[in-house]
Amino acid sequence: MSIAICPGSFDPITLGHLNIIRRTSRIFDKVIVCIMNNAMKPSPMFTVGEKVDMVRRAVSRYPNVEVDSSSGLLAEYARQYPGAVIVKGLRAASDFEYEFQMNLINKKINPDLETMFLTASGKYTFLSSSVVREMAMYGADLTGLVPSELIEEIEEKARQWRKK
Ligand code: PNS
């Protein structure tokens, strides 16, 4: 069985992420979306538990997609799925530089681990979780940026953050 791991911070999941996950789910038998508790991004807007819940709701229509989380290294996490491939989306050349470096680091830790890239759909190349967070903080309309069923929750979280 072919397995893909789609890792990320997902703070929060965007329609760009969902597009990559959906397309990956058509290529692989099983997709594991792994929410990485990224130590280098110390002040996430959402807790890992909240992100798991949000991503689960967003991918519920895809039967071969599961959601997990990890606070360790991605290359170590992947060891539990021998033969699994990391799949990430690339929006621009700037993404490639970072992802290429990550791929090399992951290979150094776990030489058997392969990474594949899907180019982002043109309509989502501008979209990132940080854009969504910023728009939410300004009370902007999030329609077309994040899964519609998550908009209310993201807006509510932004309201709480504005009071901080
Ligand atoms: O959504 P993002 O922020 O682009 O995802 C980046 C992520 C979480 C996939 C990457 O930072 C990661 O794999 N973090 C886990 C820790 C790790 O394995 N780092 C690489 C070796 S230092």
PDB file of C-alpha atoms and ligand atoms in Angstrom:
ATOM      1  CA  MET A   1       0.000   0.000   0.000  1.00  0.00           C
ATOM      2  CA  SER A   2       1.428   3.395  -0.979  1.00  0.00           C
ATOM      3  CA  ILE A   3       1.462   5.925   1.851  1.00  0.00           C
ATOM      4  CA  ALA A   4       2.034   9.677   1.713  1.00  0.00           C
ATOM      5  CA  ILE A   5       2.724  11.876   4.700  1.00  0.00           C
ATOM      6  CA  CYS A   6       1.658  15.515   4.313  1.00  0.00           C
ATOM      7  CA  PRO A   7       3.363  17.353   7.179  1.00  0.00           C
ATOM      8  CA  GLY A   8       2.899  20.949   8.222  1.00  0.00           C
ATOM      9  CA  SER A   9       2.162  23.489  10.897  1.00  0.00           C
ATOM     10  CA  PHE A  10      -1.429  24.006   9.642  1.00  0.00           C
ATOM     11  CA  ASP A  11      -1.896  27.138  11.767  1.00  0.00           C
ATOM     12  CA  PRO A  12      -4.589  27.087  10.406  1.00  0.00           C
ATOM     13  CA  ILE A  13      -5.165  24.731   7.463  1.00  0.00           C
ATOM     14  CA  THR A  14      -5.889  26.713   4.254  1.00  0.00           C
ATOM     15  CA  LEU A  15      -7.613  25.797   0.997  1.00  0.00           C
ATOM     16  CA  GLY A  16      -4.096  25.628  -0.489  1.00  0.00           C
ATOM     17  CA  HIS A  17      -3.163  22.863   1.972  1.00  0.00           C
ATOM     18  CA  LEU A  18      -6.457  21.099   1.313  1.00  0.00           C
ATOM     19  CA  ASN A  19      -5.848  21.229  -2.445  1.00  0.00           C
ATOM     20  CA  ILE A  20      -2.471  19.491  -2.005  1.00  0.00           C
ATOM     21  CA  ILE A  21      -3.975  16.904   0.385  1.00  0.00           C
ATOM     22  CA  ARG A  22      -6.852  16.140  -1.999  1.00  0.00           C
ATOM     23  CA  ARG A  23      -4.550  15.728  -4.988  1.00  0.00           C
ATOM     24  CA  THR A  24      -2.170  13.555  -2.940  1.00  0.00           C
ATOM     25  CA  SER A  25      -5.107  11.356  -1.895  1.00  0.00           C
ATOM     26  CA  ARG A  26      -5.738  10.571  -5.591  1.00  0.00           C
ATOM     27  CA  ILE A  27      -2.163   9.359  -6.110  1.00  0.00           C
ATOM     28  CA  PHE A  28      -1.520   7.375  -2.904  1.00  0.00           C
ATOM     29  CA  ASP A  29      -3.594   4.637  -1.257  1.00  0.00           C
ATOM     30  CA  LYS A  30      -3.389   6.372   2.106  1.00  0.00           C
ATOM     31  CA  VAL A  31      -2.492   9.912   3.192  1.00  0.00           C
ATOM     32  CA  ILE A  32      -1.469  10.849   6.711  1.00  0.00           C
ATOM     33  CA  VAL A  33      -1.696  14.553   7.407  1.00  0.00           C
ATOM     34  CA  CYS A  34       0.739  15.084  10.256  1.00  0.00           C
ATOM     35  CA  ILE A  35       0.493  18.273  12.294  1.00  0.00           C
ATOM     36  CA  MET A  36       4.010  18.984  13.454  1.00  0.00           C
ATOM     37  CA  ASN A  37       4.341  20.819  16.746  1.00  0.00           C
ATOM     38  CA  ASN A  38       7.005  23.120  15.314  1.00  0.00           C
ATOM     39  CA  ALA A  39       9.472  24.156  18.027  1.00  0.00           C
ATOM     40  CA  MET A  40      10.771  26.929  15.749  1.00  0.00           C
ATOM     41  CA  LYS A  41       7.338  28.572  15.642  1.00  0.00           C
ATOM     42  CA  PRO A  42       6.795  29.066  19.372  1.00  0.00           C
ATOM     43  CA  SER A  43       3.515  31.060  19.427  1.00  0.00           C
ATOM     44  CA  PRO A  44       0.998  29.256  17.254  1.00  0.00           C
ATOM     45  CA  MET A  45      -2.508  30.673  17.048  1.00  0.00           C
ATOM     46  CA  PHE A  46      -4.074  27.235  17.529  1.00  0.00           C
ATOM     47  CA  THR A  47      -3.114  24.389  19.872  1.00  0.00           C
ATOM     48  CA  VAL A  48      -2.144  21.044  18.337  1.00  0.00           C
ATOM     49  CA  GLY A  49      -5.447  19.610  19.607  1.00  0.00           C
ATOM     50  CA  GLU A  50      -7.410  22.382  17.909  1.00  0.00           C
ATOM     51  CA  LYS A  51      -5.453  21.919  14.670  1.00  0.00           C
ATOM     52  CA  VAL A  52      -6.048  18.148  14.688  1.00  0.00           C
ATOM     53  CA  ASP A  53      -9.770  18.750  15.155  1.00  0.00           C
ATOM     54  CA  MET A  54      -9.897  21.395  12.399  1.00  0.00           C
ATOM     55  CA  VAL A  55      -7.900  19.345   9.884  1.00  0.00           C
ATOM     56  CA  ARG A  56     -10.040  16.251  10.653  1.00  0.00           C
ATOM     57  CA  ARG A  57     -13.174  18.213   9.842  1.00  0.00           C
ATOM     58  CA  ALA A  58     -11.622  19.633   6.673  1.00  0.00           C
ATOM     59  CA  VAL A  59     -10.534  16.222   5.310  1.00  0.00           C
ATOM     60  CA  SER A  60     -13.555  14.217   6.476  1.00  0.00           C
ATOM     61  CA  ARG A  61     -14.798  13.934   2.858  1.00  0.00           C
ATOM     62  CA  TYR A  62     -11.634  12.063   1.810  1.00  0.00           C
ATOM     63  CA  PRO A  63     -11.889   8.435   3.013  1.00  0.00           C
ATOM     64  CA  ASN A  64      -8.184   7.590   2.595  1.00  0.00           C
ATOM     65  CA  VAL A  65      -6.908  10.592   4.571  1.00  0.00           C
ATOM     66  CA  GLU A  66      -6.011  10.325   8.272  1.00  0.00           C
ATOM     67  CA  VAL A  67      -4.820  12.996  10.692  1.00  0.00           C
ATOM     68  CA  ASP A  68      -2.061  12.641  13.256  1.00  0.00           C
ATOM     69  CA  SER A  69       0.335  14.901  15.154  1.00  0.00           C
ATOM     70  CA  SER A  70       3.939  14.766  16.286  1.00  0.00           C
ATOM     71  CA  SER A  71       6.246  16.907  18.367  1.00  0.00           C
ATOM     72  CA  GLY A  72       9.379  15.160  17.119  1.00  0.00           C
ATOM     73  CA  LEU A  73      11.433  15.208  13.961  1.00  0.00           C
ATOM     74  CA  LEU A  74       9.503  14.472  10.771  1.00  0.00           C
ATOM     75  CA  ALA A  75      12.159  12.046   9.507  1.00  0.00           C
ATOM     76  CA  GLU A  76      11.875  10.046  12.762  1.00  0.00           C
ATOM     77  CA  TYR A  77       8.067  10.114  12.638  1.00  0.00           C
ATOM     78  CA  ALA A  78       8.154   8.674   9.116  1.00  0.00           C
ATOM     79  CA  ARG A  79      10.114   5.587  10.258  1.00  0.00           C
ATOM     80  CA  GLN A  80       6.880   3.990  11.523  1.00  0.00           C
ATOM     81  CA  TYR A  81       5.655   3.869   7.897  1.00  0.00           C
ATOM     82  CA  PRO A  82       8.409   2.141   5.879  1.00  0.00           C
ATOM     83  CA  GLY A  83       8.251   3.197   2.227  1.00  0.00           C
ATOM     84  CA  ALA A  84       6.085   6.225   2.954  1.00  0.00           C
ATOM     85  CA  VAL A  85       6.813   9.385   0.974  1.00  0.00           C
ATOM     86  CA  ILE A  86       6.686  12.963   2.260  1.00  0.00           C
ATOM     87  CA  VAL A  87       4.522  15.140   0.012  1.00  0.00           C
ATOM     88  CA  LYS A  88       4.676  18.915   0.199  1.00  0.00           C
ATOM     89  CA  GLY A  89       3.264  21.735  -1.904  1.00  0.00           C
ATOM     90  CA  LEU A  90       5.435  24.332  -3.607  1.00  0.00           C
ATOM     91  CA  ARG A  91       4.002  27.788  -4.267  1.00  0.00           C
ATOM     92  CA  ALA A  92       7.091  29.581  -5.554  1.00  0.00           C
ATOM     93  CA  ALA A  93      10.854  29.355  -6.012  1.00  0.00           C
ATOM     94  CA  SER A  94      11.274  30.720  -2.483  1.00  0.00           C
ATOM     95  CA  ASP A  95       9.393  27.678  -1.123  1.00  0.00           C
ATOM     96  CA  PHE A  96      11.700  25.413  -3.092  1.00  0.00           C
ATOM     97  CA  GLU A  97      14.866  26.678  -1.374  1.00  0.00           C
ATOM     98  CA  TYR A  98      13.471  25.986   2.090  1.00  0.00           C
ATOM     99  CA  GLU A  99      11.899  22.677   1.121  1.00  0.00           C
ATOM    100  CA  PHE A 100      15.050  21.511  -0.654  1.00  0.00           C
ATOM    101  CA  GLN A 101      17.034  22.153   2.521  1.00  0.00           C
ATOM    102  CA  MET A 102      14.414  20.343   4.642  1.00  0.00           C
ATOM    103  CA  ASN A 103      14.503  17.408   2.228  1.00  0.00           C
ATOM    104  CA  LEU A 104      18.301  17.154   2.588  1.00  0.00           C
ATOM    105  CA  ILE A 105      18.129  17.344   6.386  1.00  0.00           C
ATOM    106  CA  ASN A 106      15.403  14.698   6.468  1.00  0.00           C
ATOM    107  CA  LYS A 107      17.501  12.477   4.177  1.00  0.00           C
ATOM    108  CA  LYS A 108      20.482  12.869   6.483  1.00  0.00           C
ATOM    109  CA  ILE A 109      18.390  11.729   9.460  1.00  0.00           C
ATOM    110  CA  ASN A 110      16.529   9.018   7.542  1.00  0.00           C
ATOM    111  CA  PRO A 111      18.257   8.167   4.220  1.00  0.00           C
ATOM    112  CA  ASP A 112      15.365   5.932   3.089  1.00  0.00           C
ATOM    113  CA  LEU A 113      12.876   8.775   3.238  1.00  0.00           C
ATOM    114  CA  GLU A 114      11.855  10.305  -0.092  1.00  0.00           C
ATOM    115  CA  THR A 115      10.143  13.655  -0.555  1.00  0.00           C
ATOM    116  CA  MET A 116       7.922  14.599  -3.495  1.00  0.00           C
ATOM    117  CA  PHE A 117       6.561  18.015  -4.358  1.00  0.00           C
ATOM    118  CA  LEU A 118       3.281  19.047  -5.935  1.00  0.00           C
ATOM    119  CA  THR A 119       3.081  22.514  -7.421  1.00  0.00           C
ATOM    120  CA  ALA A 120       0.372  24.601  -5.818  1.00  0.00           C
ATOM    121  CA  SER A 121      -2.731  25.327  -7.821  1.00  0.00           C
ATOM    122  CA  GLY A 122      -2.373  28.789  -9.435  1.00  0.00           C
ATOM    123  CA  LYS A 123      -5.326  30.163  -7.498  1.00  0.00           C
ATOM    124  CA  TYR A 124      -3.627  29.432  -4.164  1.00  0.00           C
ATOM    125  CA  THR A 125      -0.047  30.575  -4.823  1.00  0.00           C
ATOM    126  CA  PHE A 126      -0.600  33.737  -2.722  1.00  0.00           C
ATOM    127  CA  LEU A 127      -2.145  31.835   0.179  1.00  0.00           C
ATOM    128  CA  SER A 128      -0.433  30.887   3.443  1.00  0.00           C
ATOM    129  CA  SER A 129      -1.458  30.306   7.048  1.00  0.00           C
ATOM    130  CA  SER A 130       0.250  33.562   8.021  1.00  0.00           C
ATOM    131  CA  VAL A 131      -1.848  35.491   5.452  1.00  0.00           C
ATOM    132  CA  VAL A 132      -4.970  33.875   6.924  1.00  0.00           C
ATOM    133  CA  ARG A 133      -3.918  34.740  10.491  1.00  0.00           C
ATOM    134  CA  GLU A 134      -3.231  38.344   9.554  1.00  0.00           C
ATOM    135  CA  MET A 135      -6.507  38.714   7.653  1.00  0.00           C
ATOM    136  CA  ALA A 136      -8.386  37.161  10.574  1.00  0.00           C
ATOM    137  CA  MET A 137      -6.732  39.589  13.006  1.00  0.00           C
ATOM    138  CA  TYR A 138      -8.008  42.497  10.884  1.00  0.00           C
ATOM    139  CA  GLY A 139     -11.483  40.966  10.747  1.00  0.00           C
ATOM    140  CA  ALA A 140     -11.267  40.444   6.956  1.00  0.00           C
ATOM    141  CA  ASP A 141     -13.499  37.981   5.108  1.00  0.00           C
ATOM    142  CA  LEU A 142     -11.855  34.516   5.018  1.00  0.00           C
ATOM    143  CA  THR A 143     -14.158  33.102   2.331  1.00  0.00           C
ATOM    144  CA  GLY A 144     -12.136  31.282  -0.322  1.00  0.00           C
ATOM    145  CA  LEU A 145      -9.048  31.096   1.893  1.00  0.00           C
ATOM    146  CA  VAL A 146      -9.910  28.376   4.413  1.00  0.00           C
ATOM    147  CA  PRO A 147     -12.476  25.544   4.501  1.00  0.00           C
ATOM    148  CA  SER A 148     -15.860  27.237   5.019  1.00  0.00           C
ATOM    149  CA  GLU A 149     -16.711  25.056   8.030  1.00  0.00           C
ATOM    150  CA  LEU A 150     -13.690  26.481   9.897  1.00  0.00           C
ATOM    151  CA  ILE A 151     -14.262  30.204   9.275  1.00  0.00           C
ATOM    152  CA  GLU A 152     -16.301  30.827  12.418  1.00  0.00           C
ATOM    153  CA  GLU A 153     -13.748  29.091  14.652  1.00  0.00           C
ATOM    154  CA  ILE A 154     -10.837  31.034  13.124  1.00  0.00           C
ATOM    155  CA  GLU A 155     -12.715  34.325  13.477  1.00  0.00           C
ATOM    156  CA  GLU A 156     -13.498  33.538  17.116  1.00  0.00           C
ATOM    157  CA  LYS A 157      -9.839  32.698  17.822  1.00  0.00           C
ATOM    158  CA  ALA A 158      -8.769  36.000  16.199  1.00  0.00           C
ATOM    159  CA  ARG A 159     -11.250  37.873  18.435  1.00  0.00           C
ATOM    160  CA  GLN A 160      -9.655  36.229  21.495  1.00  0.00           C
ATOM    161  CA  TRP A 161      -6.151  37.115  20.227  1.00  0.00           C
ATOM    162  CA  ARG A 162      -7.103  40.758  19.679  1.00  0.00           C
ATOM    163  CA  LYS A 163      -8.006  40.999  23.379  1.00  0.00           C
ATOM    164  CA  LYS A 164      -4.540  39.756  24.426  1.00  0.00           C
TER     165      LYS A 164
HETATM  166  O1  PNS B   1       3.661  24.163   7.321  1.00  0.00           O
HETATM  167  P1  PNS B   1       5.124  24.381   7.459  1.00  0.00           P
HETATM  168  O2  PNS B   1       5.432  25.342   8.592  1.00  0.00           O
HETATM  169  O3  PNS B   1       5.785  24.752   6.162  1.00  0.00           O
HETATM  170  O4  PNS B   1       5.739  22.955   7.845  1.00  0.00           O
HETATM  171  C1  PNS B   1       7.101  22.826   8.179  1.00  0.00           C
HETATM  172  C2  PNS B   1       7.282  21.483   8.901  1.00  0.00           C
HETATM  173  C3  PNS B   1       6.414  21.446  10.153  1.00  0.00           C
HETATM  174  C4  PNS B   1       6.897  20.353   7.987  1.00  0.00           C
HETATM  175  C5  PNS B   1       8.789  21.371   9.281  1.00  0.00           C
HETATM  176  O5  PNS B   1       9.172  22.477  10.023  1.00  0.00           O
HETATM  177  C6  PNS B   1       9.053  20.091  10.072  1.00  0.00           C
HETATM  178  O6  PNS B   1       9.144  19.039   9.517  1.00  0.00           O
HETATM  179  N1  PNS B   1       9.118  20.233  11.420  1.00  0.00           N
HETATM  180  C7  PNS B   1       9.350  19.114  12.304  1.00  0.00           C
HETATM  181  C8  PNS B   1      10.780  19.133  12.871  1.00  0.00           C
HETATM  182  C9  PNS B   1      11.761  18.646  11.831  1.00  0.00           C
HETATM  183  O7  PNS B   1      11.754  17.499  11.456  1.00  0.00           O
HETATM  184  N2  PNS B   1      12.587  19.580  11.326  1.00  0.00           N
HETATM  185  C10 PNS B   1      13.548  19.285  10.263  1.00  0.00           C
HETATM  186  C11 PNS B   1      14.913  18.922  10.747  1.00  0.00           C
HETATM  187  S1  PNS B   1      15.674  20.194  11.682  1.00  0.00           S
END
